[in-house]
XYZ file of C-alpha atoms in Angstrom:
555
model
C 0.168 0.024 0.147
C 1.206 3.503 -0.942
C -0.227 6.529 0.913
C 0.685 10.256 -0.102
C 0.409 12.836 2.501
C -0.095 16.444 0.871
C 0.673 18.776 3.700
C 3.333 21.083 5.025
C 6.104 18.771 4.895
C 7.767 16.363 7.257
C 10.737 16.113 9.452
C 12.861 12.851 9.235
C 11.869 10.114 11.537
C 11.908 6.323 11.795
C 8.840 4.375 11.506
C 7.989 2.273 14.489
C 5.629 0.005 12.429
C 7.985 -0.956 9.547
C 6.654 1.571 7.132
C 8.772 3.208 4.486
C 8.805 7.138 5.124
C 9.694 9.143 1.931
C 10.069 12.891 2.246
C 9.504 15.337 -0.698
C 9.875 18.787 0.700
C 9.833 21.549 -1.942
C 12.700 23.904 -2.256
C 10.257 26.739 -3.088
C 8.982 26.579 0.599
C 12.634 27.080 2.122
C 12.221 23.346 3.323
C 16.010 23.269 4.175
C 14.961 25.344 7.109
C 12.792 23.949 10.088
C 9.326 25.642 9.619
C 6.192 25.483 11.538
C 4.257 23.996 8.489
C 6.417 20.914 9.185
C 4.990 20.493 12.583
C 1.477 20.115 10.980
C 2.743 17.806 8.256
C 4.793 15.655 10.630
C 1.824 15.247 13.042
C -0.254 14.086 10.132
C 2.228 11.606 8.832
C 3.226 10.313 12.220
C -0.640 9.535 13.086
C -0.825 7.577 9.767
C 2.451 5.750 10.774
C 1.069 4.918 14.017
C -1.971 3.041 12.743
C -0.580 1.298 9.626
C 2.124 -1.379 8.937
C 4.482 -2.027 6.339
C 3.272 0.585 3.981
C 4.886 3.457 2.113
C 4.036 6.819 3.439
C 5.057 9.705 1.181
C 5.118 13.067 2.656
C 4.936 15.990 0.003
C 5.111 19.601 1.134
C 2.556 21.652 -0.721
C 2.257 24.776 1.642
C 4.511 26.825 3.831
C 4.335 28.543 7.256
C 1.392 30.604 6.416
C -0.600 27.218 5.789
C -2.245 28.845 2.807
C -2.641 27.076 -0.472
C -4.663 28.029 -3.751
C -6.997 25.729 -5.211
C -4.959 25.718 -8.537
C -1.667 24.552 -6.773
C -3.602 21.962 -4.592
C -5.169 20.656 -7.742
C -1.902 20.376 -9.507
C -0.225 18.709 -6.503
C -2.950 15.934 -6.302
C -2.472 15.302 -10.190
C 1.373 15.343 -9.972
C 1.264 12.835 -6.950
C -0.852 10.535 -8.623
C 1.365 10.510 -11.959
C 4.686 10.486 -9.991
C 3.902 8.040 -7.059
C 0.851 6.128 -8.087
C -0.574 5.940 -4.642
C -3.675 4.088 -3.367
C -4.761 6.637 -1.075
C -3.958 10.554 -0.745
C -4.564 12.206 2.590
C -5.311 15.932 2.272
C -5.491 17.575 5.926
C -6.309 20.890 4.533
C -8.445 22.586 1.900
C -9.519 25.972 0.209
C -12.719 27.796 0.714
C -13.386 28.320 -3.034
C -12.756 26.245 -6.222
C -14.118 28.815 -8.566
C -12.351 27.645 -11.665
C -13.369 24.015 -10.976
C -9.749 22.914 -10.922
C -10.079 20.950 -7.787
C -13.254 19.100 -9.248
C -10.962 18.287 -12.255
C -8.199 16.915 -9.941
C -11.029 14.766 -8.015
C -12.195 13.374 -11.200
C -8.694 12.484 -12.333
C -8.346 10.623 -9.018
C -11.573 8.822 -9.494
C -10.231 7.664 -13.102
C -6.979 6.356 -11.634
C -8.791 4.633 -8.700
C -7.061 6.933 -6.029
C -9.005 7.571 -2.932
C -8.823 11.158 -1.595
C -9.361 11.363 2.095
C -9.961 14.986 2.908
C -10.317 16.880 6.040
C -13.385 19.159 6.306
C -12.903 22.849 7.638
C -12.857 22.905 11.570
C -15.112 26.132 11.419
C -17.953 24.296 9.660
C -17.484 26.113 6.301
C -17.856 24.451 3.022
C -14.230 23.481 1.958
C -12.670 21.870 -1.080
C -11.879 19.367 -2.153
C -13.690 17.787 0.714
C -17.061 18.957 -0.543
C -16.940 16.973 -3.624
C -18.950 13.660 -3.550
C -16.053 11.669 -4.917
C -13.787 12.177 -1.931
C -14.225 10.961 1.625
C -14.497 14.029 3.834
C -13.823 13.840 7.240
C -15.017 16.082 10.215
C -14.318 15.558 13.962
C -17.323 15.294 16.018
C -17.338 15.713 19.731
C -19.700 12.627 20.174
C -16.788 10.301 19.059
C -14.573 9.799 22.177
C -12.262 7.089 20.938
C -9.565 7.524 18.457
C -10.450 4.664 16.179
C -14.200 5.194 16.442
C -16.072 6.833 13.535
C -19.577 7.133 12.190
C -20.320 6.981 8.526
C -22.699 9.608 7.236
C -25.066 9.485 4.248
C -27.114 12.169 2.190
C -24.457 14.858 3.315
C -21.315 16.334 1.863
C -19.580 15.042 5.108
C -18.856 11.359 4.836
C -17.199 10.337 8.068
C -17.617 11.648 11.653
C -14.362 11.052 13.459
C -12.506 11.514 16.872
C -12.785 14.990 18.290
C -9.934 14.841 21.043
C -6.410 15.721 21.343
C -3.736 13.464 19.710
C -0.263 13.267 21.565
C 2.518 13.240 18.853
C 6.265 13.370 19.222
C 7.575 16.041 17.132
C 11.458 16.880 17.301
C 11.621 14.741 20.604
C 8.886 16.777 22.158
C 5.335 15.605 22.724
C 2.886 17.900 20.975
C -0.996 18.009 21.633
C -2.923 18.476 18.368
C -6.606 18.548 17.588
C -9.058 19.035 14.804
C -10.320 17.341 11.617
C -6.715 17.658 10.266
C -5.544 15.039 12.622
C -8.650 12.788 12.681
C -8.430 12.503 8.944
C -5.194 10.495 8.975
C -6.776 8.005 11.247
C -9.516 7.435 8.789
C -6.879 7.234 6.006
C -5.142 4.530 8.158
C -8.317 2.610 8.638
C -8.879 2.603 4.829
C -5.469 1.444 4.400
C -5.914 -1.586 6.618
C -9.188 -2.582 5.066
C -7.985 -2.383 1.382
C -8.419 -5.383 -0.734
C -8.189 -6.313 -4.564
C -12.041 -6.925 -4.340
C -12.597 -3.392 -3.099
C -10.421 -1.720 -5.808
C -12.224 -3.716 -8.531
C -15.489 -2.113 -7.738
C -16.873 0.541 -10.050
C -17.592 3.402 -7.300
C -14.653 3.126 -4.924
C -16.060 5.719 -2.494
C -19.407 4.101 -2.253
C -18.094 0.618 -1.524
C -15.677 1.917 1.074
C -18.504 3.799 3.012
C -20.481 0.303 2.828
C -17.519 -1.624 4.218
C -16.762 1.221 6.910
C -20.639 1.136 7.777
C -20.071 -2.523 9.008
C -17.044 -1.444 11.171
C -18.495 1.996 12.461
C -18.846 2.990 16.129
C -22.488 2.968 16.679
C -25.149 3.394 19.472
C -27.679 1.842 17.418
C -27.593 -1.397 19.597
C -27.853 0.746 22.663
C -30.648 3.315 23.542
C -31.336 5.591 26.288
C -34.830 5.199 27.830
C -37.117 8.357 27.542
C -38.473 9.620 30.751
C -40.948 12.064 29.488
C -43.391 11.182 32.366
C -41.126 11.334 35.117
C -40.988 15.080 36.732
C -38.401 16.152 38.981
C -38.995 16.295 42.844
C -39.257 19.500 44.440
C -36.365 19.983 46.936
C -36.367 22.524 50.034
C -33.824 23.372 52.526
C -34.991 20.393 54.578
C -33.746 17.911 52.143
C -30.257 16.355 52.186
C -28.864 15.705 48.826
C -25.989 13.812 47.340
C -24.604 15.559 44.236
C -23.230 13.526 41.161
C -21.138 13.472 38.890
C -18.794 16.394 39.390
C -19.345 17.826 35.913
C -19.733 21.431 34.545
C -22.981 22.128 36.119
C -22.544 20.503 39.499
C -19.076 22.048 39.735
C -20.855 25.558 39.240
C -23.356 24.481 41.943
C -20.525 23.509 44.337
C -18.652 26.795 43.780
C -21.887 28.632 44.691
C -23.122 26.545 47.619
C -24.374 29.353 49.597
C -27.315 29.460 46.867
C -27.861 25.835 46.864
C -31.426 25.017 48.465
C -30.928 21.524 49.822
C -28.213 20.506 52.231
C -25.176 19.174 50.620
C -24.673 15.801 52.173
C -21.938 14.317 49.790
C -20.289 14.854 46.461
C -19.475 11.852 44.001
C -17.906 11.392 40.657
C -17.138 8.627 38.282
C -14.802 5.932 39.509
C -12.273 7.132 36.634
C -12.302 10.681 37.824
C -8.992 12.078 39.010
C -11.049 14.201 41.458
C -11.980 11.248 43.762
C -10.399 11.714 47.153
C -9.759 15.302 46.851
C -11.531 17.940 48.721
C -13.922 20.399 46.867
C -11.966 23.028 48.762
C -8.737 22.237 46.835
C -10.262 22.197 43.567
C -12.975 24.871 43.703
C -12.498 28.340 42.568
C -14.748 30.302 45.111
C -14.598 30.617 48.945
C -18.184 29.082 48.886
C -17.304 25.511 48.063
C -18.145 22.854 50.775
C -15.420 21.245 52.580
C -16.146 17.784 51.517
C -14.249 14.804 49.975
C -15.232 13.759 46.554
C -16.466 10.130 46.733
C -16.608 7.311 44.236
C -20.301 6.667 42.680
C -19.850 3.078 43.303
C -19.588 3.552 46.989
C -22.948 5.249 47.566
C -24.707 3.768 50.439
C -28.427 3.846 49.182
C -29.769 2.594 52.392
C -28.175 5.380 54.435
C -30.279 8.015 56.239
C -27.614 10.591 55.721
C -29.384 11.739 52.450
C -32.893 11.472 51.074
C -32.345 13.201 47.717
C -30.285 12.973 44.721
C -29.126 15.752 42.375
C -28.001 14.444 39.255
C -25.862 16.332 36.627
C -26.067 15.661 32.974
C -25.165 11.938 32.047
C -26.274 11.602 28.515
C -22.807 11.853 26.950
C -21.088 9.476 29.283
C -23.837 6.835 29.265
C -23.493 6.618 25.487
C -19.971 6.293 25.857
C -20.243 3.536 28.413
C -23.254 2.149 26.918
C -24.769 2.312 30.282
C -28.076 4.088 31.033
C -26.937 6.118 34.120
C -30.186 7.919 34.380
C -32.456 5.167 34.360
C -30.267 3.397 36.814
C -30.286 6.399 39.330
C -34.088 6.880 38.940
C -34.485 2.972 39.736
C -32.195 3.333 42.813
C -34.253 6.293 44.207
C -37.323 4.397 43.587
C -35.959 1.375 45.385
C -34.655 3.295 48.370
C -37.394 5.997 48.390
C -35.086 8.911 47.526
C -36.034 12.172 45.814
C -34.447 12.870 42.632
C -33.631 16.166 40.561
C -31.997 15.092 37.345
C -30.762 17.794 35.100
C -31.633 15.701 32.083
C -35.180 15.796 33.059
C -35.537 19.568 33.170
C -38.084 21.105 30.765
C -39.640 24.595 30.282
C -43.448 24.854 31.161
C -45.403 24.658 27.968
C -47.503 27.652 28.892
C -44.567 29.908 29.061
C -43.947 29.664 25.199
C -47.458 29.747 24.098
C -47.404 32.906 21.727
C -49.950 35.405 22.462
C -51.992 36.858 19.473
C -50.353 39.370 17.433
C -46.963 38.484 19.002
C -47.377 41.058 21.803
C -44.703 41.057 24.608
C -44.533 42.185 28.157
C -42.677 45.442 29.398
C -41.201 45.540 33.037
C -41.294 47.706 35.970
C -38.269 46.261 37.655
C -34.663 47.330 36.623
C -33.037 44.551 34.720
C -29.299 43.948 34.237
C -28.196 41.469 31.511
C -25.224 39.355 32.097
C -23.682 38.265 28.772
C -20.510 36.742 27.173
C -18.347 36.497 24.139
C -18.112 32.799 24.257
C -18.931 29.555 26.419
C -17.244 28.302 29.610
C -16.637 31.955 30.951
C -18.561 31.570 34.432
C -21.640 33.912 33.535
C -23.707 32.154 36.043
C -20.947 32.640 38.826
C -20.904 36.163 37.789
C -24.627 36.581 38.090
C -24.649 35.160 41.480
C -21.695 37.247 42.701
C -23.418 40.284 41.545
C -26.461 39.056 43.260
C -24.631 38.313 46.408
C -23.034 41.709 46.593
C -26.195 43.609 45.914
C -27.918 41.603 48.683
C -25.235 42.565 51.034
C -25.926 46.269 50.654
C -29.660 45.682 51.253
C -31.239 45.183 47.902
C -33.798 42.610 47.014
C -32.602 40.824 43.980
C -34.545 38.572 41.441
C -32.656 36.004 39.288
C -33.500 34.913 35.744
C -31.238 32.049 34.805
C -31.202 29.909 31.734
C -29.563 26.907 33.359
C -31.219 23.441 34.135
C -30.156 23.753 37.871
C -32.018 27.070 38.328
C -34.592 25.508 40.817
C -31.480 24.060 42.754
C -30.438 27.396 43.751
C -33.969 28.766 44.513
C -35.169 30.179 41.047
C -38.692 29.071 40.795
C -38.881 30.888 37.314
C -36.315 30.260 34.465
C -35.996 29.526 30.715
C -33.627 26.720 30.157
C -32.116 26.483 26.616
C -28.701 25.148 27.542
C -27.313 21.713 27.279
C -29.850 18.997 26.415
C -32.661 21.554 26.516
C -35.690 20.930 24.182
C -35.656 22.788 20.724
C -37.558 25.762 20.316
C -38.184 28.357 17.473
C -36.651 31.850 17.769
C -40.329 33.073 18.466
C -40.950 30.639 21.311
C -37.523 31.619 22.705
C -38.517 35.402 22.736
C -41.967 34.657 24.336
C -40.781 32.015 26.671
C -38.067 34.240 28.234
C -40.407 37.367 28.177
C -43.130 35.241 30.140
C -40.347 34.206 32.484
C -39.258 37.757 32.996
C -42.800 38.823 33.644
C -43.326 36.269 36.538
C -40.093 37.631 38.333
C -41.097 41.161 37.691
C -44.403 40.443 39.484
C -42.400 39.361 42.349
C -41.550 43.282 42.817
C -37.744 42.861 43.529
C -35.569 45.935 43.610
C -33.334 44.490 40.670
C -33.421 41.531 38.372
C -29.970 40.021 37.270
C -30.542 38.069 34.009
C -28.400 35.727 32.355
C -28.097 34.016 28.966
C -26.185 30.984 27.521
C -23.062 31.560 25.614
C -22.211 33.956 22.811
C -24.284 36.952 21.640
C -22.885 37.633 18.275
C -21.434 35.148 15.811
C -17.656 35.381 15.053
C -18.259 32.751 12.222
C -20.820 33.299 9.430
C -19.718 30.010 7.600
C -21.896 27.497 9.513
C -25.466 28.022 10.944
C -24.334 26.261 14.043
C -22.300 29.352 15.034
C -25.303 31.704 14.565
C -26.580 32.389 18.203
C -30.334 32.737 17.192
C -31.431 31.506 20.720
C -29.440 33.858 22.718
C -30.261 36.851 20.589
C -33.968 35.830 20.915
C -33.773 35.432 24.647
C -32.030 38.797 24.994
C -35.014 40.261 23.016
C -37.428 38.863 25.547
C -35.418 39.729 28.725
C -35.276 43.340 27.369
C -32.569 44.521 29.795
C -31.940 47.976 30.737
C -28.109 47.655 30.749
C -25.522 44.834 30.335
C -22.349 43.415 31.785
C -20.132 41.764 29.099
C -17.834 38.672 30.088
C -14.789 38.493 27.826
C -11.835 36.340 27.531
C -8.303 37.575 27.714
C -7.790 35.967 24.304
C -10.635 38.009 22.770
C -9.360 40.633 20.183
C -10.303 44.155 20.886
C -12.016 44.258 17.495
C -14.335 41.386 18.521
C -15.181 42.942 21.892
C -15.888 46.243 20.255
C -18.192 44.761 17.588
C -20.165 42.990 20.137
C -20.497 46.135 22.457
C -21.631 48.144 19.276
C -24.139 45.398 18.339
C -25.588 45.224 21.892
C -25.861 48.994 22.031
C -27.402 49.558 18.608
C -29.789 46.612 18.242
C -30.965 46.358 21.869
C -30.509 50.055 22.441
C -29.072 49.787 25.950
C -25.565 50.380 27.291
C -22.893 47.935 28.369
C -21.706 49.155 31.598
C -18.490 47.184 32.059
C -16.432 44.535 30.719
C -15.331 41.415 33.008
C -12.553 39.296 32.166
C -13.450 35.638 32.630
C -10.315 34.058 34.174
C -7.726 35.638 36.537
C -6.559 39.067 36.247
C -7.610 41.253 33.222
C -4.970 41.688 30.687
C -6.935 44.148 28.565
C -5.261 47.263 30.359
C -7.829 49.204 32.172
C -10.428 50.206 29.794
C -11.584 49.673 26.146
C -13.364 52.529 24.262
C -14.058 54.247 27.592
C -15.510 51.067 29.106
C -13.892 49.874 32.293
C -12.435 46.343 32.303
C -12.662 44.426 35.659
C -11.382 41.007 36.722
C -13.825 38.583 38.632
C -12.303 39.592 41.865
C -13.393 43.326 41.064
C -17.108 42.305 40.929
C -17.757 45.062 43.607
C -16.733 47.717 41.257
C -19.148 46.170 38.750
C -21.944 46.381 41.394
C -21.036 49.969 42.058
C -21.592 50.941 38.431
C -24.791 49.087 38.385
C -26.094 51.097 41.452
C -24.884 54.282 39.938
C -26.708 53.606 36.553
C -30.034 53.090 38.273
């Protein structure tokens, strides 16, 4: 078998699997010098080498350090490689956004004629990319649901053919272990799998791509034989301060609850995590990021004593993904245990919005509110928006304000929020109109409670930084913000965000929603954005008291 890798070149290395490694580094790309493009090409080549044996792998340098290549040059490289090396497979862990002259299409057609399989990485941003877009290639996209390196799913009726591993690869480059991630590095794994399933019978087929997909369909990772039960008729129990609850597993949502345990309604009896977790045996106080974490040691879920009277309730974080990975229905198991031992349960995977909340009124009319509203928004995910909401609430309460909270998280009731609009992870799908009406009705219920102030939050991102894929357009958050109709905003930013992105988001909020952004808050550690941006002050999380001061002054 012979595999050509069209990439950024490759450093010299010795195969560990008896493969012959051939390097063709172009002098036009200054390949005598060590370049960053070679890191990319070396990683791709080494991943193939890790998973094939006794094959010839030919690394051909077709781009340099700017990692850019024109469609014309890539098309030429494909044809030239076919003619010079006569490969069985060509791995292309890159692409272009355009093929306006159709030259890549012609190169793909030439590969089909010569019975050469092109295995092409799709664009990580979700944009259409070439040659992966063409039907006579095998296009590969990494997918977060695929958790094992050799696992994959075959896709039909789509320009994407293969969904592959989405995690990190550890690759040795120049005697250093480098971590790489993305479709560029999932693609060589698929190339290796195709190499290993190669046969004369396969090559003899009229449509090689179709036959490869058929054969891979028999090998693919699949959950078809494993189904999670649906629990549409099960409603979460209502927990009060008299309840003693165990919390598990220690994932993102439960971790946020532990870091704001002063808001948690039931008593925290114990905390548990999966038996493979490195957190087991550690104290929450050692791994938490606030002074509100409980000083409890994290236990192994397998050691829960269900007969114990030390707890009467279970708060269960999201377990769908880990259940599919383990092929073990954890939600059903915990529900059965709670039924058997007469324990209450509050499972985040069971949280649903009330139907009456999103029933649209005739004419699409919306409520306006009497209570002042502060919106807490962010430039991306995983910034700690809920923690900032709660810290602002905490500080306002300390100086005597009665504060209402509007959350969009599934654990809202666990921290005492009776009214919420859940549209985060594993939430039901709604139209943009239902998001507007649902969040607006929720705000009306909180407004009717006559607080001094309402702190309202949303899910991640308010403005798309990527217009190349519908999945990056935050229609839900934009709709929820319309329903909330805040009087002012606090914007969480990352220290890696460009000033251009932050400025655009501020302008968008202030023009579209016609309300001011009062402050920027850097989401992790001390702000590196130097004081202010366009006259907006920038604070770090430890300076939330200054944010509160600006809120009070505004109203």
